[in-house]
Amino acid sequence: MIGGSTRTDGQELYIFVTSARPDPYVNVLAHVLRTRPISSVHYISIREHGYSAEQVNDRLISITAGIHAYLHSLRDRLAADDKPAAAVYEKCLDKLDSISTSNEVIPWVELDEKLKIFSTTGSSIFDVTSLKKNLLVDVVSLLLSRGCIRVYNFELLKSPNYDESDLIHALDESEFTYRSLGDSRHVEIARKRMLANFLTLRQLSFVTAGVALSVLVIQAFFGSTWLQTFVTVLGTATSIAGFLFFIIRNAK
């Protein structure tokens, strides 16, 4: 834990950390802490193959310390000449001091299980603004597969200058958006398709189990009869047809 008191109400904010630049995290924190009832902030780093846990943990600690140091620096430097701008970061720091903050390193192989735990509350927010592309695909896909659409990205709507003019205190409301990736039409199509495939497989499993149970009951009570033969043939045909349908459907 970095600091702050512990609260259980409100929403938990999970910020995935990749980039060492503090700017995108500053924008996310200043915006989300101002607009949502956040009760805790978790900085998450995913450990890929080839990196030791110590390496990734040390880097995460360095990045999060840099984020908080940058917030203090912005507040102090802007206080003399631009009090409204300084107030943006003052409020952000005050909020961070009043809630719990933590760092966590997740091995890539445990990502799905960890996201399952993080998303069970039903109110957690996942920020992927700074994730590199391969990890972005992993995180978003896994969250969507679990029905979680609270995945967000802070996006500039203007050409970036890569300086302080890209920070939230210098931006008009029309120059940025905190986009919900789950609201995308294509993401919605993908979610429905995943759900349809899941239901098809589950329904097929139920049918197969039902036919198998029927065969067992008939064998137990009726012996070798025309009814057993009929049900066995019907069950075999149904199972084959079902699996062929499932394979063809997923090949499209």
Short mmCIF file of C-alpha atoms in Angstrom, two decimals:
data_model
loop_
_atom_site.label_atom_id
_atom_site.label_comp_id
_atom_site.label_asym_id
_atom_site.label_seq_id
_atom_site.Cartn_x
_atom_site.Cartn_y
_atom_site.Cartn_z
CA MET A 1 0.00 0.00 0.00
CA ILE A 2 1.30 3.43 -0.92
CA GLY A 3 -0.77 5.44 1.50
CA GLY A 4 -4.17 6.74 2.49
CA SER A 5 -6.92 5.34 4.64
CA THR A 6 -8.99 2.28 3.79
CA ARG A 7 -12.61 2.61 2.66
CA THR A 8 -14.98 -0.02 1.37
CA ASP A 9 -17.68 2.10 -0.27
CA GLY A 10 -17.49 3.51 -3.79
CA GLN A 11 -15.72 2.16 -6.83
CA GLU A 12 -12.28 0.62 -7.12
CA LEU A 13 -10.03 1.97 -9.86
CA TYR A 14 -7.52 -0.42 -11.42
CA ILE A 15 -4.88 1.37 -13.48
CA PHE A 16 -2.73 -0.86 -15.67
CA VAL A 17 0.82 0.42 -15.80
CA THR A 18 3.23 0.05 -18.71
CA SER A 19 4.57 3.46 -19.74
CA ALA A 20 7.08 5.21 -17.51
CA ARG A 21 5.71 8.65 -18.51
CA PRO A 22 3.55 10.03 -15.69
CA ASP A 23 1.39 12.25 -17.92
CA PRO A 24 -1.33 9.74 -18.89
CA TYR A 25 -1.72 8.51 -15.32
CA VAL A 26 -1.99 12.09 -14.06
CA ASN A 27 -4.80 12.78 -16.51
CA VAL A 28 -6.63 9.61 -15.55
CA LEU A 29 -6.33 10.23 -11.82
CA ALA A 30 -7.30 13.90 -11.99
CA HIS A 31 -10.33 13.14 -14.14
CA VAL A 32 -11.63 9.95 -12.52
CA LEU A 33 -11.12 11.03 -8.91
CA ARG A 34 -13.02 14.23 -9.69
CA THR A 35 -15.96 12.60 -11.47
CA ARG A 36 -16.47 9.24 -9.74
CA PRO A 37 -16.83 8.01 -6.15
CA ILE A 38 -13.52 6.15 -6.07
CA SER A 39 -12.71 4.36 -2.82
CA SER A 40 -9.34 2.87 -3.79
CA VAL A 41 -6.73 2.99 -6.55
CA HIS A 42 -4.74 -0.07 -7.58
CA TYR A 43 -1.72 0.23 -9.87
CA ILE A 44 -1.35 -3.04 -11.76
CA SER A 45 1.69 -4.24 -13.69
CA ILE A 46 1.60 -7.46 -15.73
CA ARG A 47 4.78 -9.52 -15.60
CA GLU A 48 5.49 -11.07 -18.96
CA HIS A 49 7.88 -13.92 -19.72
CA GLY A 50 11.54 -13.01 -19.44
CA TYR A 51 11.14 -10.54 -16.57
CA SER A 52 11.71 -11.36 -12.93
CA ALA A 53 9.15 -10.46 -10.29
CA GLU A 54 11.71 -8.21 -8.62
CA GLN A 55 12.41 -6.30 -11.84
CA VAL A 56 8.75 -5.63 -12.54
CA ASN A 57 7.95 -4.76 -8.95
CA ASP A 58 10.85 -2.30 -8.70
CA ARG A 59 9.77 -0.65 -11.94
CA LEU A 60 6.16 -0.39 -10.77
CA ILE A 61 7.23 1.21 -7.49
CA SER A 62 9.40 3.69 -9.40
CA ILE A 63 6.58 4.61 -11.81
CA THR A 64 3.93 5.08 -9.13
CA ALA A 65 6.30 7.15 -7.01
CA GLY A 66 6.98 9.27 -10.08
CA ILE A 67 3.26 9.79 -10.66
CA HIS A 68 2.67 11.09 -7.16
CA ALA A 69 5.82 13.22 -7.27
CA TYR A 70 4.67 14.75 -10.56
CA LEU A 71 1.28 15.60 -9.08
CA HIS A 72 2.99 17.42 -6.21
CA SER A 73 5.32 19.20 -8.62
CA LEU A 74 2.45 20.39 -10.82
CA ARG A 75 0.49 21.67 -7.85
CA ASP A 76 3.46 23.56 -6.42
CA ARG A 77 4.69 25.05 -9.71
CA LEU A 78 1.25 26.18 -10.86
CA ALA A 79 0.19 27.62 -7.49
CA ALA A 80 1.85 30.99 -8.08
CA ASP A 81 0.65 31.74 -11.62
CA ASP A 82 -2.42 29.57 -12.21
CA LYS A 83 -4.36 28.82 -9.05
CA PRO A 84 -7.30 27.09 -10.81
CA ALA A 85 -4.86 24.73 -12.52
CA ALA A 86 -3.04 24.08 -9.26
CA ALA A 87 -6.38 23.35 -7.60
CA VAL A 88 -6.96 20.48 -10.06
CA TYR A 89 -3.95 18.65 -8.68
CA GLU A 90 -4.53 19.77 -5.10
CA LYS A 91 -7.95 18.11 -5.15
CA CYS A 92 -6.49 15.02 -6.79
CA LEU A 93 -3.81 14.71 -4.10
CA ASP A 94 -6.34 15.31 -1.32
CA LYS A 95 -8.49 12.51 -2.70
CA LEU A 96 -5.52 10.15 -2.97
CA ASP A 97 -4.64 10.91 0.65
CA SER A 98 -8.16 9.96 1.76
CA ILE A 99 -8.35 6.57 0.03
CA SER A 100 -6.22 3.45 -0.17
CA THR A 101 -3.69 3.00 -2.96
CA SER A 102 -1.71 -0.12 -3.76
CA ASN A 103 0.72 -1.71 -6.21
CA GLU A 104 0.36 -5.24 -7.52
CA VAL A 105 2.37 -7.27 -10.01
CA ILE A 106 0.43 -10.00 -11.84
CA PRO A 107 2.19 -12.83 -13.68
CA TRP A 108 0.82 -13.03 -17.22
CA VAL A 109 -0.25 -16.65 -16.71
CA GLU A 110 -2.45 -15.61 -13.77
CA LEU A 111 -4.06 -12.65 -15.53
CA ASP A 112 -7.44 -14.27 -16.15
CA GLU A 113 -7.83 -15.47 -12.58
CA LYS A 114 -6.84 -12.09 -11.16
CA LEU A 115 -9.24 -10.21 -13.43
CA LYS A 116 -11.99 -12.55 -12.31
CA ILE A 117 -11.31 -11.53 -8.71
CA PHE A 118 -11.03 -7.83 -9.52
CA SER A 119 -14.28 -7.74 -11.50
CA THR A 120 -16.49 -9.63 -9.05
CA THR A 121 -17.59 -6.50 -7.18
CA GLY A 122 -19.56 -5.27 -10.17
CA SER A 123 -18.38 -1.69 -9.75
CA SER A 124 -14.64 -1.83 -10.44
CA ILE A 125 -13.25 0.44 -13.17
CA PHE A 126 -10.36 -0.73 -15.33
CA ASP A 127 -8.15 1.87 -16.97
CA VAL A 128 -6.03 0.67 -19.90
CA THR A 129 -4.79 4.05 -21.14
CA SER A 130 -1.11 3.15 -20.86
CA LEU A 131 -1.16 -0.56 -21.66
CA LYS A 132 0.93 -1.68 -24.60
CA LYS A 133 -0.99 -3.30 -27.43
CA ASN A 134 -0.45 -7.00 -26.77
CA LEU A 135 -1.43 -6.65 -23.11
CA LEU A 136 -4.32 -4.35 -24.01
CA VAL A 137 -5.82 -7.09 -26.17
CA ASP A 138 -5.36 -9.65 -23.40
CA VAL A 139 -6.93 -7.53 -20.66
CA VAL A 140 -9.87 -6.23 -22.68
CA SER A 141 -10.68 -9.65 -24.15
CA LEU A 142 -10.61 -11.37 -20.77
CA LEU A 143 -12.75 -8.71 -19.10
CA LEU A 144 -15.33 -8.74 -21.90
CA SER A 145 -15.48 -12.54 -21.77
CA ARG A 146 -16.51 -12.18 -18.12
CA GLY A 147 -19.22 -9.68 -18.98
CA CYS A 148 -17.27 -6.71 -17.61
CA ILE A 149 -17.58 -3.62 -19.83
CA ARG A 150 -16.21 -1.04 -17.37
CA VAL A 151 -12.97 -0.66 -19.32
CA TYR A 152 -11.81 2.90 -20.02
CA ASN A 153 -9.20 4.82 -21.94
CA PHE A 154 -8.25 8.49 -21.57
CA GLU A 155 -8.02 9.83 -25.10
CA LEU A 156 -6.89 13.19 -26.41
CA LEU A 157 -9.14 14.55 -29.15
CA LYS A 158 -6.48 16.98 -30.32
CA SER A 159 -3.02 16.46 -31.74
CA PRO A 160 -0.67 15.79 -28.82
CA ASN A 161 2.22 18.17 -28.14
CA TYR A 162 3.95 15.83 -25.66
CA ASP A 163 4.29 18.55 -23.06
CA GLU A 164 2.20 20.04 -20.25
CA SER A 165 -0.34 21.38 -22.72
CA ASP A 166 -1.56 17.78 -22.96
CA LEU A 167 -2.33 17.65 -19.24
CA ILE A 168 -5.88 17.90 -18.03
CA HIS A 169 -5.58 21.36 -16.46
CA ALA A 170 -4.72 22.79 -19.91
CA LEU A 171 -7.42 20.91 -21.82
CA ASP A 172 -10.91 22.04 -22.73
CA GLU A 173 -13.70 19.52 -22.23
CA SER A 174 -13.88 19.18 -26.00
CA GLU A 175 -10.21 18.17 -26.25
CA PHE A 176 -10.40 14.86 -24.40
CA THR A 177 -12.73 12.02 -23.60
CA TYR A 178 -12.70 9.21 -21.09
CA ARG A 179 -13.93 6.56 -23.45
CA SER A 180 -15.67 3.38 -22.39
CA LEU A 181 -14.33 0.64 -24.63
CA GLY A 182 -17.37 -1.45 -23.75
CA ASP A 183 -19.65 1.08 -25.47
CA SER A 184 -18.15 0.39 -28.89
CA ARG A 185 -20.63 -1.09 -31.37
CA HIS A 186 -18.06 -3.65 -32.50
CA VAL A 187 -17.28 -4.63 -28.92
CA GLU A 188 -20.99 -5.15 -28.31
CA ILE A 189 -21.19 -7.40 -31.37
CA ALA A 190 -18.19 -9.38 -30.10
CA ARG A 191 -19.76 -9.76 -26.64
CA LYS A 192 -23.02 -11.04 -28.11
CA ARG A 193 -21.14 -13.46 -30.33
CA MET A 194 -19.15 -14.83 -27.39
CA LEU A 195 -22.35 -15.21 -25.38
CA ALA A 196 -24.11 -16.96 -28.27
CA ASN A 197 -21.23 -19.40 -28.69
CA PHE A 198 -21.19 -20.10 -24.97
CA LEU A 199 -24.93 -20.75 -24.87
CA THR A 200 -24.73 -23.00 -27.94
CA LEU A 201 -22.03 -25.14 -26.34
CA ARG A 202 -23.87 -25.27 -23.03
CA GLN A 203 -27.15 -26.22 -24.69
CA LEU A 204 -25.37 -28.90 -26.69
CA SER A 205 -23.86 -30.27 -23.50
CA PHE A 206 -27.29 -30.42 -21.86
CA VAL A 207 -28.80 -32.24 -24.84
CA THR A 208 -25.94 -34.75 -24.92
CA ALA A 209 -26.21 -35.35 -21.18
CA GLY A 210 -29.98 -35.77 -21.45
CA VAL A 211 -29.70 -38.32 -24.24
CA ALA A 212 -27.01 -40.24 -22.37
CA LEU A 213 -29.18 -40.33 -19.24
CA SER A 214 -32.15 -41.58 -21.26
CA VAL A 215 -30.06 -44.40 -22.73
CA LEU A 216 -28.87 -45.44 -19.28
CA VAL A 217 -32.41 -45.47 -17.89
CA ILE A 218 -33.73 -47.53 -20.80
CA GLN A 219 -30.85 -49.99 -20.52
CA ALA A 220 -31.49 -50.38 -16.82
CA PHE A 221 -35.24 -50.95 -17.03
CA PHE A 222 -36.04 -52.23 -20.52
CA GLY A 223 -32.99 -54.21 -21.61
CA SER A 224 -32.29 -54.65 -25.31
CA THR A 225 -35.47 -53.44 -27.03
CA TRP A 226 -36.49 -51.46 -30.07
CA LEU A 227 -36.91 -48.43 -27.78
CA GLN A 228 -33.28 -48.64 -26.66
CA THR A 229 -32.13 -48.94 -30.26
CA PHE A 230 -34.24 -45.97 -31.31
CA VAL A 231 -33.01 -43.71 -28.50
CA THR A 232 -29.39 -44.74 -29.09
CA VAL A 233 -29.59 -43.95 -32.79
CA LEU A 234 -31.40 -40.68 -32.11
CA GLY A 235 -28.85 -39.67 -29.48
CA THR A 236 -25.91 -40.46 -31.72
CA ALA A 237 -27.40 -38.53 -34.62
CA THR A 238 -28.25 -35.56 -32.40
CA SER A 239 -24.76 -35.42 -30.90
CA ILE A 240 -23.05 -35.61 -34.30
CA ALA A 241 -25.36 -32.97 -35.77
CA GLY A 242 -24.85 -30.72 -32.78
CA PHE A 243 -21.07 -30.88 -32.88
CA LEU A 244 -21.04 -30.32 -36.65
CA PHE A 245 -23.30 -27.29 -36.19
CA PHE A 246 -21.01 -25.91 -33.49
CA ILE A 247 -17.88 -26.39 -35.62
CA ILE A 248 -19.46 -24.82 -38.72
CA ARG A 249 -20.83 -21.90 -36.68
CA ASN A 250 -17.42 -21.09 -35.21
CA ALA A 251 -15.70 -21.41 -38.56
CA LYS A 252 -17.68 -18.47 -39.95
#
